[in-house]
Coordinates of C-alpha atoms and ligand atoms in Angstrom, one line a residue:
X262 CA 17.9 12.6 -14.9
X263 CA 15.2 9.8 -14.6
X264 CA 15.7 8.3 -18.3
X265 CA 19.5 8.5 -18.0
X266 CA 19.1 6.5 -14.4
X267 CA 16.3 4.0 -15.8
X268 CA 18.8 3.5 -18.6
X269 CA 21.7 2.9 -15.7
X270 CA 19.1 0.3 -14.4
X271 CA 18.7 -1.4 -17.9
X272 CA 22.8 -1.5 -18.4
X273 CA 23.4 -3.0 -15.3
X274 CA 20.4 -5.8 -15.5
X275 CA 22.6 -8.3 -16.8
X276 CA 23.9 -8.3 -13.0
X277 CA 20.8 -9.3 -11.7
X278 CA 18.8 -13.1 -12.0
X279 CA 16.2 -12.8 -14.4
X280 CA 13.3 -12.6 -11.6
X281 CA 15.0 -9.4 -10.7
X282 CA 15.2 -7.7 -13.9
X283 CA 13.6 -4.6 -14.4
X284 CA 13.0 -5.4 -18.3
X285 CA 10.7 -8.0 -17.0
X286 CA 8.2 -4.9 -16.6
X287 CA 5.5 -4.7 -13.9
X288 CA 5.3 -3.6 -10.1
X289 CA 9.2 -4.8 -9.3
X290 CA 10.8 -3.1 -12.7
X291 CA 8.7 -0.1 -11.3
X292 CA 10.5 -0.2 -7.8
X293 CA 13.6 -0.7 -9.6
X294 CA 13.7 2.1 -11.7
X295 CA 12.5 4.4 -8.5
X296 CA 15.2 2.8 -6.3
X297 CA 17.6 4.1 -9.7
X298 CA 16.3 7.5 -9.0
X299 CA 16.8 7.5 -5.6
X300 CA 20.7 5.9 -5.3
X301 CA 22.1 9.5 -6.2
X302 CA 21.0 11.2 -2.9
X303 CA 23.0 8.3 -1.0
X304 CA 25.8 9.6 -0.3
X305 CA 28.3 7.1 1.1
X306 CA 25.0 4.2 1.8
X307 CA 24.7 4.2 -2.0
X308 CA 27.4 1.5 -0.9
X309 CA 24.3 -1.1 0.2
X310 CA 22.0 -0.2 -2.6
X311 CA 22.2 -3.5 -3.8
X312 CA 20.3 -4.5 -0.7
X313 CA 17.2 -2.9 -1.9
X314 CA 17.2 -4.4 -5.1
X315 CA 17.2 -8.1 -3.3
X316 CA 14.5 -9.4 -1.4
X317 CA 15.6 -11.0 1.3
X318 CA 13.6 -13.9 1.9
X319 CA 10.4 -14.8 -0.7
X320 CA 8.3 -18.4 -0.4
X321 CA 6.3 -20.1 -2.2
X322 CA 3.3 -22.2 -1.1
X323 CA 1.1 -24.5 -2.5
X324 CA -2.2 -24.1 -0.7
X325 CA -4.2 -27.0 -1.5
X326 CA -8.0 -26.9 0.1
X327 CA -10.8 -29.4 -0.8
X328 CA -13.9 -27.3 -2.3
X329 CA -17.4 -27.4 -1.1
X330 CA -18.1 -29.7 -4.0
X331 CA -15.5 -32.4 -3.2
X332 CA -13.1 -32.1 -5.3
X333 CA -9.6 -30.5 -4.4
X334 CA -8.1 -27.1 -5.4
X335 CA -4.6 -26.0 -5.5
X336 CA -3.7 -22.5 -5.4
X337 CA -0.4 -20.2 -5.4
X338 CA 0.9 -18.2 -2.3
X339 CA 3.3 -16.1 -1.3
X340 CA 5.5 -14.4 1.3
X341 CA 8.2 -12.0 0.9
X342 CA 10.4 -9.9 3.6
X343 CA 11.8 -7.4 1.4
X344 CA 14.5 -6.1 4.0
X345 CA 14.2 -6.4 8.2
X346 CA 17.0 -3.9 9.1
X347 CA 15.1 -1.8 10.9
X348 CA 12.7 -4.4 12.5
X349 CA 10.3 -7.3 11.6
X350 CA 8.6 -7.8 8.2
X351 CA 5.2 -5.9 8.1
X352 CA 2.7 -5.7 5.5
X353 CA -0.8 -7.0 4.1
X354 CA -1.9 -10.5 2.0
X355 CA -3.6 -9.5 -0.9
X356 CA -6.2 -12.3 -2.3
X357 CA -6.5 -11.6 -6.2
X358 CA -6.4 -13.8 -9.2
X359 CA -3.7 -11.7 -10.8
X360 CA -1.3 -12.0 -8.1
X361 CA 2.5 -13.2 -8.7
X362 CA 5.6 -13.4 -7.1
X363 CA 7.2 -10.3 -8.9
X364 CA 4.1 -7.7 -7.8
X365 CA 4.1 -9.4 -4.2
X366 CA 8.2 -8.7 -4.4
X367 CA 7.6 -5.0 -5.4
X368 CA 4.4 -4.8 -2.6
X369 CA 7.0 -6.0 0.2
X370 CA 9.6 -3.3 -1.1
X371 CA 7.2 -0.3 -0.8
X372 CA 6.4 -1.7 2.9
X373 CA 9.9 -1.2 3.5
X374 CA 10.1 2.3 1.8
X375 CA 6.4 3.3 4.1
X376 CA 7.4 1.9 7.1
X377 CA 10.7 3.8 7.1
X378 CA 9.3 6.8 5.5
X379 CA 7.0 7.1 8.8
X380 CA 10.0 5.8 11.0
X381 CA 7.7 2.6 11.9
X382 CA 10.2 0.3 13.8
X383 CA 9.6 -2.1 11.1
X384 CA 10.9 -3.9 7.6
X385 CA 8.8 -4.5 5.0
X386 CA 6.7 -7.6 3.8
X387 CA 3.9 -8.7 2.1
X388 CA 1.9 -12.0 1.3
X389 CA -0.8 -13.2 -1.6
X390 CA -2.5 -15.8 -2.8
X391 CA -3.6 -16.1 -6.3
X392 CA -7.2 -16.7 -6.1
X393 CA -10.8 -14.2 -6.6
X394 CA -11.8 -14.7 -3.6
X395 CA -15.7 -13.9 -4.8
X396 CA -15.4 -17.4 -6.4
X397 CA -15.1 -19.3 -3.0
X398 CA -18.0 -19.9 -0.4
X399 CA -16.9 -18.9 3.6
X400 CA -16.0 -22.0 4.4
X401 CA -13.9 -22.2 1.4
X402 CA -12.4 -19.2 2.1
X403 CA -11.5 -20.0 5.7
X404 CA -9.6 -23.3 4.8
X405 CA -7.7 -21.4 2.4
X406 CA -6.8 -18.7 4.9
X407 CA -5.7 -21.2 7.5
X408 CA -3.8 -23.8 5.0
X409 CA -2.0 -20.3 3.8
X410 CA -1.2 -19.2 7.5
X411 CA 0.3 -22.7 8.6
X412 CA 2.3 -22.7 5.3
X413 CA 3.9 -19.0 6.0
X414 CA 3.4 -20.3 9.5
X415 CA 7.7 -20.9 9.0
X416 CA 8.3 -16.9 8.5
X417 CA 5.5 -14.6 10.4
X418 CA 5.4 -14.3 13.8
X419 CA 5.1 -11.2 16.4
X420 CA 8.6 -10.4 16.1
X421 CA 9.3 -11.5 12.8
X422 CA 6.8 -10.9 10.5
X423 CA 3.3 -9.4 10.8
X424 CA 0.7 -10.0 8.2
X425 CA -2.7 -7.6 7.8
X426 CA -5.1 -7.1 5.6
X427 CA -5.0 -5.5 2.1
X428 CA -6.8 -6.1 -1.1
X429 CA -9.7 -8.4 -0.9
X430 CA -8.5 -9.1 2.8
X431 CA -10.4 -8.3 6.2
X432 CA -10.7 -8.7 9.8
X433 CA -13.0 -12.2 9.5
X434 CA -9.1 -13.2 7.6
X435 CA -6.7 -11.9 10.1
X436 CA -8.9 -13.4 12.7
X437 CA -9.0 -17.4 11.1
X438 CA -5.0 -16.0 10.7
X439 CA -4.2 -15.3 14.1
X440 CA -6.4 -18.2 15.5
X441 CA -4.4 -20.7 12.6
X442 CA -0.8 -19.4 13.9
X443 CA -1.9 -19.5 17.7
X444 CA -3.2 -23.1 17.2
X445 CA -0.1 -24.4 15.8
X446 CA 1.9 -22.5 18.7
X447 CA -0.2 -23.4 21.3
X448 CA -0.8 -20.2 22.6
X449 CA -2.8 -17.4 21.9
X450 CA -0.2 -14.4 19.7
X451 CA -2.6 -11.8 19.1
X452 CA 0.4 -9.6 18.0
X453 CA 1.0 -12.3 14.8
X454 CA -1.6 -10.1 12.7
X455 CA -3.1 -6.6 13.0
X456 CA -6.1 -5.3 11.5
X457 CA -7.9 -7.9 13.6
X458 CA -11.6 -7.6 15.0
X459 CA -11.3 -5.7 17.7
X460 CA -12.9 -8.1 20.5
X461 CA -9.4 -9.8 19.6
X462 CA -7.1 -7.3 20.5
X463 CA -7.8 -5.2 16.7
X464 CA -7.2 -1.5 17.4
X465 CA -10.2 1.3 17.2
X466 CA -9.7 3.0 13.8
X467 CA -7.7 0.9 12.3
X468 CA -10.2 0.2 9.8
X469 CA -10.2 3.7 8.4
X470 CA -6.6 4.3 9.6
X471 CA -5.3 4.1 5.5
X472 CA -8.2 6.8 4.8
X473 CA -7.5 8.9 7.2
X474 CA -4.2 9.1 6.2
X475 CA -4.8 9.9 3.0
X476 CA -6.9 12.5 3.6
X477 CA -4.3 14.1 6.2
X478 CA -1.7 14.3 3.8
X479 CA -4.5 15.6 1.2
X480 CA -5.1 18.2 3.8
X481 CA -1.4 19.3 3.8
X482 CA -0.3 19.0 0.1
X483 CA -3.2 21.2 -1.0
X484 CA -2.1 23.8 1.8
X485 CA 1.5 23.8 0.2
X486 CA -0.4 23.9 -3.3
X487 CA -2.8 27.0 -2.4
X488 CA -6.1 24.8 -2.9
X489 CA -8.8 25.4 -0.5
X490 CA -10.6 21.8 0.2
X491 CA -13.9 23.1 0.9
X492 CA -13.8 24.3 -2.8
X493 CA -11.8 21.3 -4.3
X494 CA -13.2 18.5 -7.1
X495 CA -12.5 15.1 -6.0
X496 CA -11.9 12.1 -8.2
X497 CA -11.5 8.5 -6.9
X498 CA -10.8 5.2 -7.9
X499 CA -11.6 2.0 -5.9
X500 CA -14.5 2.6 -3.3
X501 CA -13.4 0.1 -0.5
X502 CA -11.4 0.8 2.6
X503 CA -9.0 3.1 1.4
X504 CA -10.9 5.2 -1.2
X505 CA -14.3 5.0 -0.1
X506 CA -13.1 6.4 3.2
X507 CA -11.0 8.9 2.0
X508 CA -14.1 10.4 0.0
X509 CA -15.9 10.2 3.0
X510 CA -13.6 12.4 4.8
X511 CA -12.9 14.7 2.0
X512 CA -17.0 15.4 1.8
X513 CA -17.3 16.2 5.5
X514 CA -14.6 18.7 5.3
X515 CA -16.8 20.6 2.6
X516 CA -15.2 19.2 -1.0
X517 CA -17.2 18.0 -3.8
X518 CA -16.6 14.3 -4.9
X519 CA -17.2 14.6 -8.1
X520 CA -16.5 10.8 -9.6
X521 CA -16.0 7.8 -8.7
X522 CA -14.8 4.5 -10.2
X523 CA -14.7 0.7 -9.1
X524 CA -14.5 -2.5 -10.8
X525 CA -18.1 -2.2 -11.4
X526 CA -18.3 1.1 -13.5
X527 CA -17.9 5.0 -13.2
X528 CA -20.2 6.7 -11.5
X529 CA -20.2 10.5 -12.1
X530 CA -22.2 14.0 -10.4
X531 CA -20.7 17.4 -11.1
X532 CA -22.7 19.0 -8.0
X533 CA -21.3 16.2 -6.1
X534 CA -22.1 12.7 -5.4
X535 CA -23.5 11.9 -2.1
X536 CA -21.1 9.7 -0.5
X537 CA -23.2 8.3 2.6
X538 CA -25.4 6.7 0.0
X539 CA -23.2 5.8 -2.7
X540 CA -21.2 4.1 0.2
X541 CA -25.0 2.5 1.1
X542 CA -25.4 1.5 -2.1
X543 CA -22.0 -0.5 -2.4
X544 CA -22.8 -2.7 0.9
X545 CA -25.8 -3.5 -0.5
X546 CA -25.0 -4.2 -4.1
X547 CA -21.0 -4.8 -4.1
X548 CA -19.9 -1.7 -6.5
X549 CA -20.8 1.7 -7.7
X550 CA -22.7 0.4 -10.7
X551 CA -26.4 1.5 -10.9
X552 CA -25.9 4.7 -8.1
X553 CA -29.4 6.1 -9.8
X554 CA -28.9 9.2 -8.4
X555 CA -25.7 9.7 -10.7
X556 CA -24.7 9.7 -14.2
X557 CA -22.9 6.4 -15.5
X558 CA -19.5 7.4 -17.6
X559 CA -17.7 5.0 -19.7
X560 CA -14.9 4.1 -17.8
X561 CA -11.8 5.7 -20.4
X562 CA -13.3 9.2 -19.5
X563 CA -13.2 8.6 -15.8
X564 CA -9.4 9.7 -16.1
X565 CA -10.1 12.9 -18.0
X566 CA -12.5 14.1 -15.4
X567 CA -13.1 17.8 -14.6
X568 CA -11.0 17.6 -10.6
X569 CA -8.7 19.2 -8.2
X570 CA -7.5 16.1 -6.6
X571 CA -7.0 12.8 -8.0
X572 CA -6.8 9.9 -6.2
X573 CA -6.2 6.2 -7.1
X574 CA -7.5 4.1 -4.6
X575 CA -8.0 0.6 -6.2
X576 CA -4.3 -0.9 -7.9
X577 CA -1.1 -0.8 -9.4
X578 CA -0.3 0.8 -12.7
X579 CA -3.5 2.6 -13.1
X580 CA -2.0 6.0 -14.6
X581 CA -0.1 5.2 -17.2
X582 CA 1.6 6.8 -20.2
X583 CA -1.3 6.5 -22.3
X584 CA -3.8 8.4 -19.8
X585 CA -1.5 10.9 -17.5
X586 CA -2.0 13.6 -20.1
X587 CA -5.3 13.5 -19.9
X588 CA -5.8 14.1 -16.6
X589 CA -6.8 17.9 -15.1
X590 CA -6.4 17.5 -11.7
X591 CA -3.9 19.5 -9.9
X592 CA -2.7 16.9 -7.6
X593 CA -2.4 13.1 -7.3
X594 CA -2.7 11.2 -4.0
X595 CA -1.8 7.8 -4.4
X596 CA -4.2 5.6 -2.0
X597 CA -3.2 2.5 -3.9
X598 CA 0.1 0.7 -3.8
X599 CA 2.0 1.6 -7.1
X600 CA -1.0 2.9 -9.2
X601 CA 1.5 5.7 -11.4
X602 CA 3.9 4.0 -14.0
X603 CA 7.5 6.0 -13.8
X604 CA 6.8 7.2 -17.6
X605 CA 3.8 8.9 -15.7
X606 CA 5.1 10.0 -13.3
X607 CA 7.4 12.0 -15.4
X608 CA 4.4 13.1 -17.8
X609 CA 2.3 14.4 -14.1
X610 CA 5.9 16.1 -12.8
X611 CA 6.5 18.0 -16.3
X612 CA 2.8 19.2 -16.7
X613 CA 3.3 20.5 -12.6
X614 CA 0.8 18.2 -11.0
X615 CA 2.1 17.2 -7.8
X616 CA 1.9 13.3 -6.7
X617 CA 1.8 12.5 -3.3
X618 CA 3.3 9.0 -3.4
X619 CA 1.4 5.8 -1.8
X620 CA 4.9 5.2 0.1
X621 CA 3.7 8.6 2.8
X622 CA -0.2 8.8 1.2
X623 CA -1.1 5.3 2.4
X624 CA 0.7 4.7 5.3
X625 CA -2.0 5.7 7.9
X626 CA -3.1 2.3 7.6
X627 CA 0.7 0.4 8.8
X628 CA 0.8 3.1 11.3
X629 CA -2.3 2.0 13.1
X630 CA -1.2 -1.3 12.6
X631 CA 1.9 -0.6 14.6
X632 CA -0.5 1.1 17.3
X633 CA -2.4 -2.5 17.3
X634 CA 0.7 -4.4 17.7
X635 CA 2.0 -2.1 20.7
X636 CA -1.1 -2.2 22.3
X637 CA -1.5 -6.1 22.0
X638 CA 2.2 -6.2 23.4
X639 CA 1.0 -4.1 26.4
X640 CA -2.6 -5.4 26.5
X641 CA -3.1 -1.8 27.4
X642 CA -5.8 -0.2 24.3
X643 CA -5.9 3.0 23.8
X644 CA -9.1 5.7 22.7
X645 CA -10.0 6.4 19.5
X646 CA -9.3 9.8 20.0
X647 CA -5.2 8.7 21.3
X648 CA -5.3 6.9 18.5
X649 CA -6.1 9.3 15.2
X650 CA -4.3 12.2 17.0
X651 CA -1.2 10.2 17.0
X652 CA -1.9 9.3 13.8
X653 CA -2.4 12.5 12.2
X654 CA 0.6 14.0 14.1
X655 CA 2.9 10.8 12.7
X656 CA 1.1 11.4 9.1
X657 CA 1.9 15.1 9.4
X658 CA 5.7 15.2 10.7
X659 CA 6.6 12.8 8.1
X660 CA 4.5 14.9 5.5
X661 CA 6.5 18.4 6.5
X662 CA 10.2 16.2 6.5
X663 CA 9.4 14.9 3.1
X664 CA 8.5 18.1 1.4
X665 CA 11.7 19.8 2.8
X666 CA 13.8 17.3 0.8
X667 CA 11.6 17.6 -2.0
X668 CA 12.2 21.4 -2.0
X669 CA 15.9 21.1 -0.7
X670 CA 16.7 18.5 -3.6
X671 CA 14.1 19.7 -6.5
X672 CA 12.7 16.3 -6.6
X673 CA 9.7 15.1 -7.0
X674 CA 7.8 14.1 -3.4
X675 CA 8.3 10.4 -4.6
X676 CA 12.0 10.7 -4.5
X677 CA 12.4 12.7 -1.7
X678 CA 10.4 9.9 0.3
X679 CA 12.7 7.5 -1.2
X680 CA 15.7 9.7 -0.1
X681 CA 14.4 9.9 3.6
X682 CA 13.3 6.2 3.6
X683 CA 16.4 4.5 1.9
X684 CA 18.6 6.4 4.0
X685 CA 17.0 5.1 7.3
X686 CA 17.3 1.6 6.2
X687 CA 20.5 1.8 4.5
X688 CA 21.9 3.9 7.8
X689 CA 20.7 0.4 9.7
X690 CA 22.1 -2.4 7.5
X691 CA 25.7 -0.1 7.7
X692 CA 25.3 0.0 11.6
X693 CA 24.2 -4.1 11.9
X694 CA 26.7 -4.6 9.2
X695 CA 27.5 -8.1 7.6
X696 CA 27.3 -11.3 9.3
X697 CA 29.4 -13.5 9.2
Ligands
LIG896 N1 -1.9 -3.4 3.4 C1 -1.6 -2.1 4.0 C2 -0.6 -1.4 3.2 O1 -0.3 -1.6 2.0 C3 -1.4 -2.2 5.5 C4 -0.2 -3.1 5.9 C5 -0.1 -3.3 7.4 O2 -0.9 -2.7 8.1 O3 0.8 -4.0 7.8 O4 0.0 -0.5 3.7

């Protein structure tokens, strides 16, 4: 069924503006071609399809700053509401020199697919700027944050659009965000941005919200799978906030993290790596690279890796074609945003590897973000503990909903978040309707 709908997709592109097209490969042909998959479980709200395959709104923003050195800098930015039927826009800004308009399009999308999947009474957006960020001193960087902020300054707001952080983004940023919009509004909005610090109005464990997350549904998958974590090989890729807290997680419930891989290098253990001190050793030295206590692996074989569970934590199009063969794990859990290609997809569903999908894997971190922006509504915080039991019950429901579609529908767990997540949205854009 998938080639025959990714072939529908192809026919019909001609439909579409060029910036739409999914031959234009990357993240937004990916979403395309999952959105293809998805349109036969719509019954009649196959009808508004076309809605998904739009984004609503997308700017772009020239952020000029003036360098430490004098001289001026212009860089690219961008923010784009995918769809607001269910609520306002709501996802990260990514700072990376390899951003563009099409991956920020494809970024917003899945916010709309994770917020719905999760039934977070919100759309989906994202923001970017195309700049690595390791190039620019602090001060830089905070003129750039707040000339990006006053430019979006037209779209976000607390009930229109909330920014947070994602790659290369952190609570320093949402903080010059949230003080840049307030400024310009004249009053303090702490609810413009979440993953703020928390002395202004952040939420406890929202920092290791996405982690946690992905471990929860790690916990459940491997239940439905028969794998015991305490015995289970662990693989992951990226080390930061979503993957290095994942492993951390996954060790203190008795598994053996076996690799792991960042931008510096591969860093490999089969007893296990000790993730304390490897975590150590990246605040101190920026990556993996040069973990003594661990072998070095070129980074091809990192993929082919003796594991149970695999999980992709850095970003997009990661397992591709070329490499899903290789891999022995039993299942995927997707930390990052978009990190299987469809072709891979297919090659991981055929050799009965299950992928958990990043659109329910990584959506511990928007659901602690909604906690922040209800408690900063209320000014009324909640405990830690209130806050990662709500979260694992949210991560768990919509876990046990998904895999009953999966199973009712004998589709993969992708699709079947798809199903549940494009129905919600669809169901609201029926009930608002057209206007005029
Ligand atoms: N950037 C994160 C994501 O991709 C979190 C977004 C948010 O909290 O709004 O899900």
């Amino acid at each position: 069924m998938s080639n025959s709908n990714a072939s529908n997709a192809f026919k019909r592109s001609h439909d579409l503006p060029s910036y739409l097209n999914p031959e234009h490969l990357g993240p937004w042909g990916i979403y395309l071609q999952q959105v293809e998959r998805v349109t036969p479980y719509l019954g009649s709200l196959s009808r508004w399809v076309e809605t998904l395959k739009r984004p609503k709104r997308a700017l772009i923003v020239d952020v000029p700053i003036e360098l430490d050195n004098g001289t001026m800098a212009h860089f690219e930015g961008y923010r784009v509401q995918h769809n607001t039927s269910r609520g306002p826009g709501k996802g990260g800004v990514r700072f990376h020199q390899d951003v563009t308009l099409s991956e920020v399009m494809a970024l917003s999308a899945w916010m709309s697919v994770k917020n719905a999947a999760v039934n977070l009474p919100f759309g989906g957006a994202k923001g970017g700027i195309r700049v690595d960020p390791k190039t620019l001193s602090r001060g830089e960087l905070e003129r750039l944050t707040r000339r990006y902020t006053s430019e979006i300054g037209i779209l976000i707001g607390p009930t229109k659009d909330i920014p947070a952080p994602d790659v290369n983004t952190n609570e320093q940023i949402m903080a010059w965000m949230m003080d840049t919009y307030s400024m310009n509004e004249g009053a303090t909005a702490s609810g413009v941005v979440t993953g703020k610090p928390i002395a202004l109005g952040g939420s406890l464990g929202r920092r290791e919200a996405t982690g946690r997350g992905v471990y929860t549904v790690g916990q459940e998958a491997a239940q439905h799978i028969g794998l015991d974590i305490t015995q289970a090989k662990i693989a992951v890729q990226g080390f930061g906030n979503v993957g290095g807290i994942a492993a951390k997680l996954f060790a203190q419930a008795g598994a053996t993290v076996v690799a792991v891989q960042d931008h510096g290098g591969t860093v490999y253990k089969a007893s296990g790596l000790d993730v304390p001190a490897l975590l150590q050793h990246v605040s101190q030295h920026g990556s993996v690279k040069g973990f003594a206590p661990a072998e070095t692996l070129p980074d091809g074989q990192f993929w082919a890796v003796d594991c149970d569970i695999l999980i992709p934590a850095a970003l997009e199009q990661q397992i591709t074609a070329s490499n899903a063969d290789q891999i022995k794990a039993r299942m995927v859990i997707e930390g990052a945003n978009g990190p299987t290609t469809p072709e891979a997809d297919d090659i991981l569903h055929e050799r009965g590897i299950l992928v958990v999908p990043d659109v329910i894997a990584n959506a511990g971190g928007v659901t602690v973000s909604y906690f922040e922006w209800v408690q900063d509504f209320s000014s009324f915080f909640w405990s830690e503990d209130e806050i990662n039991a709500r979260l694992v019950r949210i991560m768990r429901e919509a876990f046990a909903a998904i895999w009953q579609v999966s199973d009712e529908h004998r589709v993969s767990l992708r699709t079947a978040t798809f199903i549940v997540a494009c129905t919600r949205i669809l169901q609201a854009r029926e009930l608002r309707g057209l206007y005029p």
